[in-house]
Coordinates of C-alpha atoms in Angstrom, one line a residue:
M8 CA 0.0 0.0 0.0
D9 CA 2.8 2.4 0.9
L10 CA 4.7 1.7 -2.3
L11 CA 1.6 2.4 -4.4
E12 CA 0.9 5.7 -2.7
R13 CA 4.6 6.7 -3.1
R14 CA 4.4 5.9 -6.9
D15 CA 1.2 7.9 -7.3
E16 CA 2.8 10.9 -5.4
V17 CA 5.9 10.8 -7.6
M18 CA 3.9 10.6 -10.8
V19 CA 1.7 13.6 -9.8
L20 CA 4.6 15.7 -8.7
S21 CA 6.5 14.9 -12.0
E22 CA 3.4 16.0 -14.0
I23 CA 3.1 19.3 -12.0
F24 CA 6.7 20.4 -11.9
G25 CA 8.3 18.8 -14.9
D26 CA 11.7 17.0 -15.2
E27 CA 13.7 20.2 -14.8
L28 CA 12.5 21.1 -11.3
F29 CA 11.5 17.6 -10.0
K30 CA 14.1 14.8 -10.1
F31 CA 13.5 11.3 -8.7
D32 CA 15.7 8.2 -8.5
E33 CA 13.3 5.3 -8.4
K34 CA 16.0 2.7 -7.6
H35 CA 17.1 4.5 -4.4
S36 CA 13.7 6.0 -3.6
K37 CA 15.1 9.5 -3.3
G38 CA 14.8 12.8 -5.2
Q39 CA 15.1 16.5 -5.2
I40 CA 13.0 19.5 -6.1
S41 CA 13.8 23.2 -6.4
N42 CA 11.2 25.6 -5.1
A43 CA 11.2 29.1 -6.5
I44 CA 9.9 31.7 -3.9
E45 CA 7.3 33.8 -5.5
L46 CA 7.3 37.5 -4.3
N47 CA 4.4 38.4 -6.6
G48 CA 6.1 41.6 -7.8
S49 CA 7.0 43.0 -4.4
V50 CA 10.5 43.9 -3.3
I51 CA 12.0 42.3 -0.2
K52 CA 14.9 43.6 1.9
V53 CA 17.6 41.1 2.7
G54 CA 20.2 41.9 5.4
V55 CA 22.8 40.7 7.8
S56 CA 22.6 41.8 11.5
K57 CA 24.8 41.6 14.5
R58 CA 23.9 39.1 17.1
T59 CA 23.6 41.7 19.9
I60 CA 20.7 44.1 20.3
N61 CA 21.2 47.8 21.1
D62 CA 19.7 49.8 23.8
N63 CA 16.6 50.5 21.7
H64 CA 16.0 46.7 21.3
E65 CA 16.9 46.9 17.7
R66 CA 19.3 44.8 15.7
E67 CA 22.2 46.6 14.0
I68 CA 22.1 45.9 10.3
L69 CA 25.6 45.4 8.8
F70 CA 24.6 45.1 5.1
S71 CA 21.3 45.0 3.3
K72 CA 19.9 45.0 -0.2
D73 CA 16.4 45.3 -1.8
L74 CA 15.8 42.4 -4.1
D75 CA 13.0 41.4 -6.6
H76 CA 14.0 37.7 -6.5
I77 CA 15.6 35.5 -3.8
P78 CA 17.3 32.1 -4.3
P79 CA 15.0 29.1 -4.2
I80 CA 14.8 26.5 -1.5
S81 CA 16.1 23.1 -2.6
L82 CA 14.3 20.1 -1.0
A83 CA 16.2 16.7 -1.0
F84 CA 14.1 13.7 0.2
E85 CA 14.4 10.0 0.6
F86 CA 11.4 7.6 1.1
P87 CA 11.6 5.0 3.9
D88 CA 9.8 1.7 3.3
N89 CA 7.1 2.6 5.8
Y90 CA 6.3 6.0 4.3
P91 CA 3.6 7.4 4.4
S92 CA 1.8 5.0 6.8
L93 CA 4.3 5.4 9.8
S94 CA 7.4 7.5 8.9
M95 CA 8.0 10.8 7.2
P96 CA 10.5 11.1 4.4
K97 CA 14.1 11.9 5.3
F98 CA 14.8 15.4 4.0
S99 CA 17.3 18.2 3.9
L100 CA 16.8 21.8 2.9
S101 CA 19.5 23.8 1.0
C102 CA 18.9 27.6 1.1
L103 CA 21.2 30.6 1.6
W104 CA 18.8 32.5 3.8
L105 CA 17.5 29.7 6.1
N106 CA 19.3 28.6 9.3
S107 CA 19.2 25.1 10.8
K108 CA 16.4 25.9 13.2
Q109 CA 14.1 27.3 10.5
R110 CA 14.6 24.2 8.4
S111 CA 12.9 22.1 11.1
I112 CA 9.5 23.6 10.2
L113 CA 8.7 20.8 7.8
E114 CA 8.6 18.3 10.7
S115 CA 5.6 20.1 12.2
L116 CA 3.7 19.8 9.0
W117 CA 4.3 16.1 9.0
N118 CA 3.0 15.7 12.5
E119 CA -0.2 17.5 11.4
N120 CA -0.6 15.2 8.4
K121 CA 0.9 11.9 9.6
G122 CA -0.1 8.9 7.6
Y123 CA -0.7 10.9 4.4
V124 CA 1.7 11.7 1.5
I125 CA 3.4 15.0 2.5
L126 CA 5.7 16.1 -0.3
F127 CA 3.1 18.3 -2.1
N128 CA 2.2 20.0 1.2
W129 CA 5.9 20.7 1.9
I130 CA 6.5 22.1 -1.6
T131 CA 3.4 24.3 -1.5
F132 CA 4.4 25.6 1.9
L133 CA 8.0 26.3 0.8
Q134 CA 6.8 28.2 -2.3
N135 CA 3.9 30.2 -0.9
E136 CA 3.9 30.3 2.9
V137 CA 7.4 30.0 4.3
L138 CA 8.1 33.8 4.2
E139 CA 4.9 34.6 6.1
F140 CA 5.5 31.7 8.6
L141 CA 9.0 33.0 9.3
D142 CA 7.8 36.6 9.4
F143 CA 10.0 37.3 6.4
E144 CA 7.3 39.0 4.3
K145 CA 8.9 42.4 4.2
E146 CA 12.5 41.6 5.1
I147 CA 14.9 38.7 5.7
I148 CA 17.4 39.5 8.3
I149 CA 20.0 36.8 9.0
E150 CA 22.4 36.9 12.0
E151 CA 26.0 37.2 11.3
K152 CA 26.9 33.9 12.9
D153 CA 24.5 32.0 10.6
V154 CA 26.1 33.6 7.5
S155 CA 29.8 33.0 8.6
S156 CA 29.4 29.3 8.2
L157 CA 28.9 29.6 4.4
F158 CA 30.6 32.9 3.5
N159 CA 33.8 34.7 4.7
T160 CA 32.0 38.0 5.2
P161 CA 28.4 39.2 5.4
L162 CA 29.1 41.4 2.3
K163 CA 29.8 38.2 0.2
F164 CA 26.5 36.8 1.4
I165 CA 24.6 39.9 0.2
Q166 CA 26.6 39.9 -3.1
E167 CA 25.6 36.2 -3.7
L168 CA 21.9 37.1 -3.3
E169 CA 22.3 40.1 -5.5
S170 CA 23.9 38.0 -8.2
Y171 CA 21.0 35.6 -8.2
D172 CA 18.5 38.5 -8.4
V173 CA 20.3 39.9 -11.5
S174 CA 20.5 36.4 -13.1
R175 CA 16.8 35.8 -12.5
K176 CA 15.8 39.1 -14.0
E177 CA 17.9 38.4 -17.1
G178 CA 16.3 35.0 -17.4
I179 CA 12.8 36.4 -17.3
F180 CA 13.8 39.2 -19.7
H181 CA 15.2 36.7 -22.3
E182 CA 12.0 34.6 -22.2
S183 CA 9.6 37.6 -22.6
L184 CA 8.4 39.2 -25.8
F185 CA 9.1 42.9 -26.5
T186 CA 8.3 45.5 -29.2
C187 CA 11.4 47.3 -30.4
N188 CA 10.9 51.1 -30.1
I189 CA 12.7 51.7 -33.4
C190 CA 11.7 49.1 -35.9
F191 CA 8.5 48.1 -34.0
Q192 CA 9.0 44.4 -34.5
D193 CA 8.2 41.9 -31.7
K194 CA 11.2 40.0 -30.5
F195 CA 12.2 37.9 -27.5
G196 CA 14.4 39.6 -24.8
K197 CA 17.4 37.5 -25.8
E198 CA 17.4 39.4 -29.1
C199 CA 17.0 42.8 -27.4
V200 CA 18.8 45.4 -25.3
Q201 CA 17.2 47.0 -22.3
F202 CA 18.5 50.3 -21.0
K203 CA 19.0 50.2 -17.2
G204 CA 17.2 53.1 -15.5
C205 CA 14.5 53.8 -18.1
D206 CA 13.7 50.2 -19.2
H207 CA 13.3 51.2 -22.8
V208 CA 13.8 48.1 -25.1
Y209 CA 15.2 47.9 -28.6
C210 CA 16.3 45.0 -30.8
K211 CA 20.0 44.3 -31.1
I212 CA 20.0 44.9 -34.8
C213 CA 18.7 48.5 -34.4
M214 CA 21.0 49.1 -31.4
R215 CA 24.1 47.9 -33.3
S216 CA 23.5 50.5 -36.1
Y217 CA 22.7 53.1 -33.5
F218 CA 25.9 52.5 -31.4
E219 CA 28.1 52.4 -34.6
T220 CA 26.7 55.7 -35.8
K221 CA 27.2 57.4 -32.5
I222 CA 30.8 56.2 -32.2
Q223 CA 31.6 57.2 -35.7
E224 CA 30.1 60.7 -35.2
G225 CA 32.6 61.1 -32.3
S226 CA 30.1 61.4 -29.4
E227 CA 31.9 63.3 -26.6
S228 CA 29.9 61.6 -23.8
G229 CA 28.2 58.3 -23.1
I230 CA 25.7 57.0 -25.7
V231 CA 22.2 57.8 -24.4
C232 CA 18.9 56.0 -25.0
P233 CA 17.4 56.9 -28.4
T234 CA 14.0 57.7 -27.0
H235 CA 13.2 61.4 -27.2
E236 CA 14.4 63.4 -24.1
C237 CA 15.6 60.2 -22.4
S238 CA 19.1 60.8 -20.9
V239 CA 19.9 57.2 -19.6
E240 CA 23.3 56.0 -20.9
A241 CA 24.0 52.6 -22.3
L242 CA 26.3 50.4 -20.2
P243 CA 29.8 49.8 -21.6
T244 CA 29.1 46.0 -21.6
Q245 CA 26.0 46.6 -23.8
I246 CA 28.0 48.6 -26.4
K247 CA 30.9 46.1 -26.3
E248 CA 28.6 43.2 -27.1
L249 CA 27.3 44.7 -30.3
V250 CA 30.1 46.7 -32.0
S251 CA 33.4 45.6 -33.4
E252 CA 36.6 45.5 -31.2
K253 CA 38.0 48.5 -33.0
L254 CA 34.9 50.7 -32.7
Y255 CA 34.7 49.9 -29.0
S256 CA 38.3 50.9 -28.6
D257 CA 37.5 54.2 -30.3
Y258 CA 34.6 54.7 -28.0
E259 CA 36.7 54.0 -24.9
N260 CA 39.4 56.4 -26.0
G261 CA 36.8 59.1 -26.6
L262 CA 35.5 58.7 -23.1
I263 CA 39.0 58.9 -21.7
E264 CA 39.7 62.1 -23.6
M265 CA 36.4 63.5 -22.3
S266 CA 37.4 62.7 -18.7
L267 CA 40.8 64.2 -19.1
R268 CA 39.3 67.4 -20.5
G269 CA 37.2 67.7 -17.4
M270 CA 40.3 67.5 -15.1
S271 CA 42.0 70.8 -14.8
D272 CA 45.2 69.3 -13.4
V273 CA 45.7 66.5 -15.9
I274 CA 46.7 66.8 -19.6
R275 CA 48.5 64.5 -22.0
C276 CA 52.2 64.7 -22.5
P277 CA 52.9 66.9 -25.6
M278 CA 55.5 64.5 -27.0
R279 CA 53.9 62.8 -30.0
H280 CA 55.4 59.4 -29.3
C281 CA 54.2 59.4 -25.7
R282 CA 50.8 61.2 -25.0
V283 CA 50.6 59.7 -21.5
P284 CA 48.2 61.6 -19.1
T285 CA 50.3 63.9 -16.8
I286 CA 49.4 65.6 -13.5
I287 CA 50.1 69.4 -13.7
D288 CA 51.5 71.5 -10.8
I289 CA 49.0 74.4 -10.9
K290 CA 51.4 76.8 -9.0
S291 CA 54.2 76.5 -11.5
N292 CA 52.1 75.6 -14.5
S293 CA 54.5 72.7 -15.2
G294 CA 54.2 68.9 -15.6
E295 CA 56.7 66.0 -15.7
C296 CA 55.5 63.1 -17.8
P297 CA 55.7 59.9 -15.7
S298 CA 56.6 57.9 -18.8
C299 CA 59.2 59.8 -20.9
R300 CA 60.1 62.3 -18.1
F301 CA 59.6 65.3 -20.4
V302 CA 59.2 68.5 -18.3
F303 CA 56.9 71.0 -20.0
C304 CA 54.9 74.2 -19.6
S305 CA 51.1 73.4 -19.3
N306 CA 50.2 76.7 -21.1
C307 CA 52.3 76.5 -24.3
L308 CA 53.2 72.7 -24.1
C309 CA 56.8 73.5 -24.9
T310 CA 59.9 72.8 -22.7
F311 CA 59.4 74.3 -19.3
H312 CA 60.8 77.9 -19.3
G313 CA 60.3 78.9 -15.6
L314 CA 59.1 82.5 -15.1
N315 CA 59.8 83.6 -18.7
P316 CA 56.7 84.2 -20.8
C317 CA 55.5 81.5 -23.1
K318 CA 56.8 81.5 -26.7
V319 CA 54.5 80.3 -29.4
P320 CA 55.8 78.6 -32.6
R321 CA 55.2 80.6 -35.7
E322 CA 52.7 78.1 -37.1
K323 CA 50.5 78.6 -34.0
Q324 CA 50.8 82.4 -33.7
R325 CA 47.8 83.1 -36.0
E326 CA 45.6 80.7 -34.0
L327 CA 46.7 82.4 -30.7
M328 CA 46.1 85.9 -32.0
D329 CA 42.6 85.0 -33.4
K330 CA 41.8 83.7 -29.9
Y331 CA 43.2 86.9 -28.3
N332 CA 41.3 89.3 -30.7
N333 CA 38.0 87.5 -30.1
A334 CA 38.4 87.3 -26.3
D335 CA 36.7 89.5 -23.8
D336 CA 38.7 91.8 -21.4
E337 CA 39.0 89.2 -18.7
E338 CA 40.3 86.5 -21.0
R339 CA 42.7 88.9 -22.7
K340 CA 44.2 89.8 -19.3
K341 CA 44.8 86.1 -18.6
M342 CA 46.5 85.6 -21.9
E343 CA 48.7 88.7 -21.4
K344 CA 49.8 87.2 -18.0
I345 CA 50.8 83.9 -19.7
Y346 CA 52.4 85.2 -22.9
S347 CA 53.2 88.9 -21.9
Q348 CA 51.6 91.9 -23.6
K349 CA 54.8 92.6 -25.5
F350 CA 54.9 89.2 -27.1
L351 CA 51.3 89.4 -28.2
L352 CA 51.8 92.8 -29.8
E353 CA 54.9 91.6 -31.6
S354 CA 53.0 88.5 -32.8
Q355 CA 50.2 90.7 -34.1
N356 CA 52.7 92.9 -36.0
E357 CA 54.5 89.9 -37.4
I358 CA 51.3 88.4 -38.7
L359 CA 50.2 91.7 -40.3
S360 CA 53.7 92.0 -42.0
H361 CA 53.5 88.4 -43.2
D362 CA 50.1 88.9 -44.7
L363 CA 51.2 92.2 -46.4
I364 CA 54.3 90.5 -47.9
K365 CA 52.2 87.6 -49.1
D366 CA 49.8 90.0 -50.8
I367 CA 52.3 92.3 -52.6
C368 CA 55.3 90.0 -53.2
T369 CA 56.3 86.8 -55.0
N370 CA 58.8 84.3 -53.5
C371 CA 61.9 83.4 -55.4
P372 CA 61.5 79.7 -56.4
N373 CA 65.2 79.0 -55.5
C374 CA 65.9 80.8 -52.2
F375 CA 62.3 81.8 -51.3
A376 CA 63.2 85.4 -50.8
A377 CA 60.1 87.7 -51.0
I378 CA 60.4 90.1 -53.9
Q379 CA 58.1 93.0 -54.8
K380 CA 57.8 94.4 -58.3
T381 CA 57.5 98.2 -58.7
E382 CA 57.5 98.5 -62.4
G383 CA 58.7 96.9 -65.7
C384 CA 58.0 93.4 -67.1
N385 CA 57.2 90.2 -65.3
I386 CA 60.7 88.7 -65.6
M387 CA 62.2 89.1 -62.2
F388 CA 65.9 88.7 -61.2
C389 CA 66.6 87.7 -57.6
T390 CA 69.6 89.7 -56.3
K391 CA 70.1 87.2 -53.5
C392 CA 70.7 84.0 -55.6
S393 CA 70.8 85.4 -59.2
T394 CA 67.7 83.4 -60.3
D395 CA 65.4 84.5 -63.1
F396 CA 61.7 83.7 -62.5
C397 CA 58.2 84.7 -63.5
Y398 CA 56.6 87.2 -61.2
I399 CA 53.1 86.0 -62.1
C400 CA 53.4 82.2 -61.3
G401 CA 56.8 82.0 -59.6
T402 CA 58.2 79.6 -62.2
K403 CA 62.0 79.5 -62.6
L404 CA 63.0 80.8 -66.1
L405 CA 65.7 79.7 -68.5
G406 CA 68.7 82.1 -68.3
S407 CA 69.4 81.7 -72.0
N408 CA 65.9 82.7 -73.1
P409 CA 63.6 83.9 -70.2
F410 CA 61.1 85.3 -72.7
E411 CA 60.1 81.8 -74.0
H412 CA 57.9 81.3 -70.9
F413 CA 55.5 84.1 -72.0
S414 CA 55.2 82.8 -75.6
V415 CA 54.0 79.3 -74.8
V416 CA 50.4 79.2 -76.0
R417 CA 49.0 76.9 -73.2
S418 CA 50.9 78.6 -70.4
P419 CA 48.7 80.7 -68.0
C420 CA 51.3 83.5 -68.5
A421 CA 51.1 83.5 -72.3
N422 CA 51.4 87.0 -73.7
L423 CA 51.7 88.5 -70.2
L424 CA 55.3 89.7 -70.3
F425 CA 53.8 93.0 -69.3
D426 CA 50.7 93.4 -67.0
L427 CA 47.5 94.1 -69.0
I428 CA 46.1 97.5 -68.5
N429 CA 42.4 98.3 -68.8
Y430 CA 42.7 101.3 -71.0
E431 CA 39.0 102.1 -70.7
D432 CA 39.8 102.8 -67.0
E433 CA 43.1 104.5 -67.6
L434 CA 42.0 106.8 -70.5
E435 CA 39.2 109.3 -70.3
V436 CA 37.0 108.6 -73.3
P437 CA 35.1 111.8 -74.5
S438 CA 31.4 111.5 -74.6
E439 CA 29.4 112.2 -77.8
D440 CA 28.2 115.5 -76.4
E441 CA 31.8 116.7 -76.3

């Protein structure tokens, strides 16, 4: 009779829970079932407390975390020959958040139902009533001594529970169906990306294109959710999963550069072969690269020059003066303190002189001396290096026959030995009335 009842019980449980959750070894009359604890959408606080109680009769909480899912209770059982008529099944409970005393609660259920099959009652109780029975409906607080037997520290215990919570959420997400907010196609979560913080969901195909476009555009901050006016940023792991290794490297480098720009006391070493981030001494405006040991001025990025004003290379003078001319009074005073007012004035005059020479002179093609023509033909003779050249195009001319250049039909200087004169402008043409 007992054997028949046990077989019927195993068959019913197998039908209800399936082979993944319910496992039974008929030869040895033992099995195991994993019982997921249903929180029905509520959040539960799990924490670790000290054993002692303070003066206010409250337990001091060391660590705590709000979770949507808690690890299941695993029930291992073995049928004795006289179950269920006389003896209850041998059992053991495996659960991170139950202590040895709390695991004895199943014995009381057997005493209330002695002589009847008990596994389904146990399983139902563990799934639906155990939290209420243990007064764990809102929070699960475990004493530090009960945690130390399984984990080195209370923090590791909390981290283990949090890891399960994240894993369970991912599992539910992967099995659920979502509509992509870009292409509006329905896809399972395993084919989608969900932004943490706003919970907006998009398919991976659309997100791959979106991430690639943003990185190629050179976004100077994190990549935000594409939903209008949403500012939640994608996690680095989400981006790395969908884009190529090179693109992700570009994205990382961009974020590093953005971070460095936000640090007033850190800039990259100006040496092209180095470029290592270097901490700047604000008082002296100097930095020493930790890699190549180059000591430089943080203002002009040249070799450190002590108290002397910064000197700017010729190729950067125009850029500096444009910045100075467009600056307000406060910014100009700062620049004059860094570069000196005398240097800025000299740079301005030098740029104006250079522009004037460029407008009215032609450079010798041999020695590059600037030469201005005041009158005569367009055959010029450089007194510095004795080179003949065309004043119009700067081409070096043959010393034996410099006039040949102006007689070549396809030459842009053909027939331009002398500059053309618009005689209608030069001569006053009398009107018909005169």
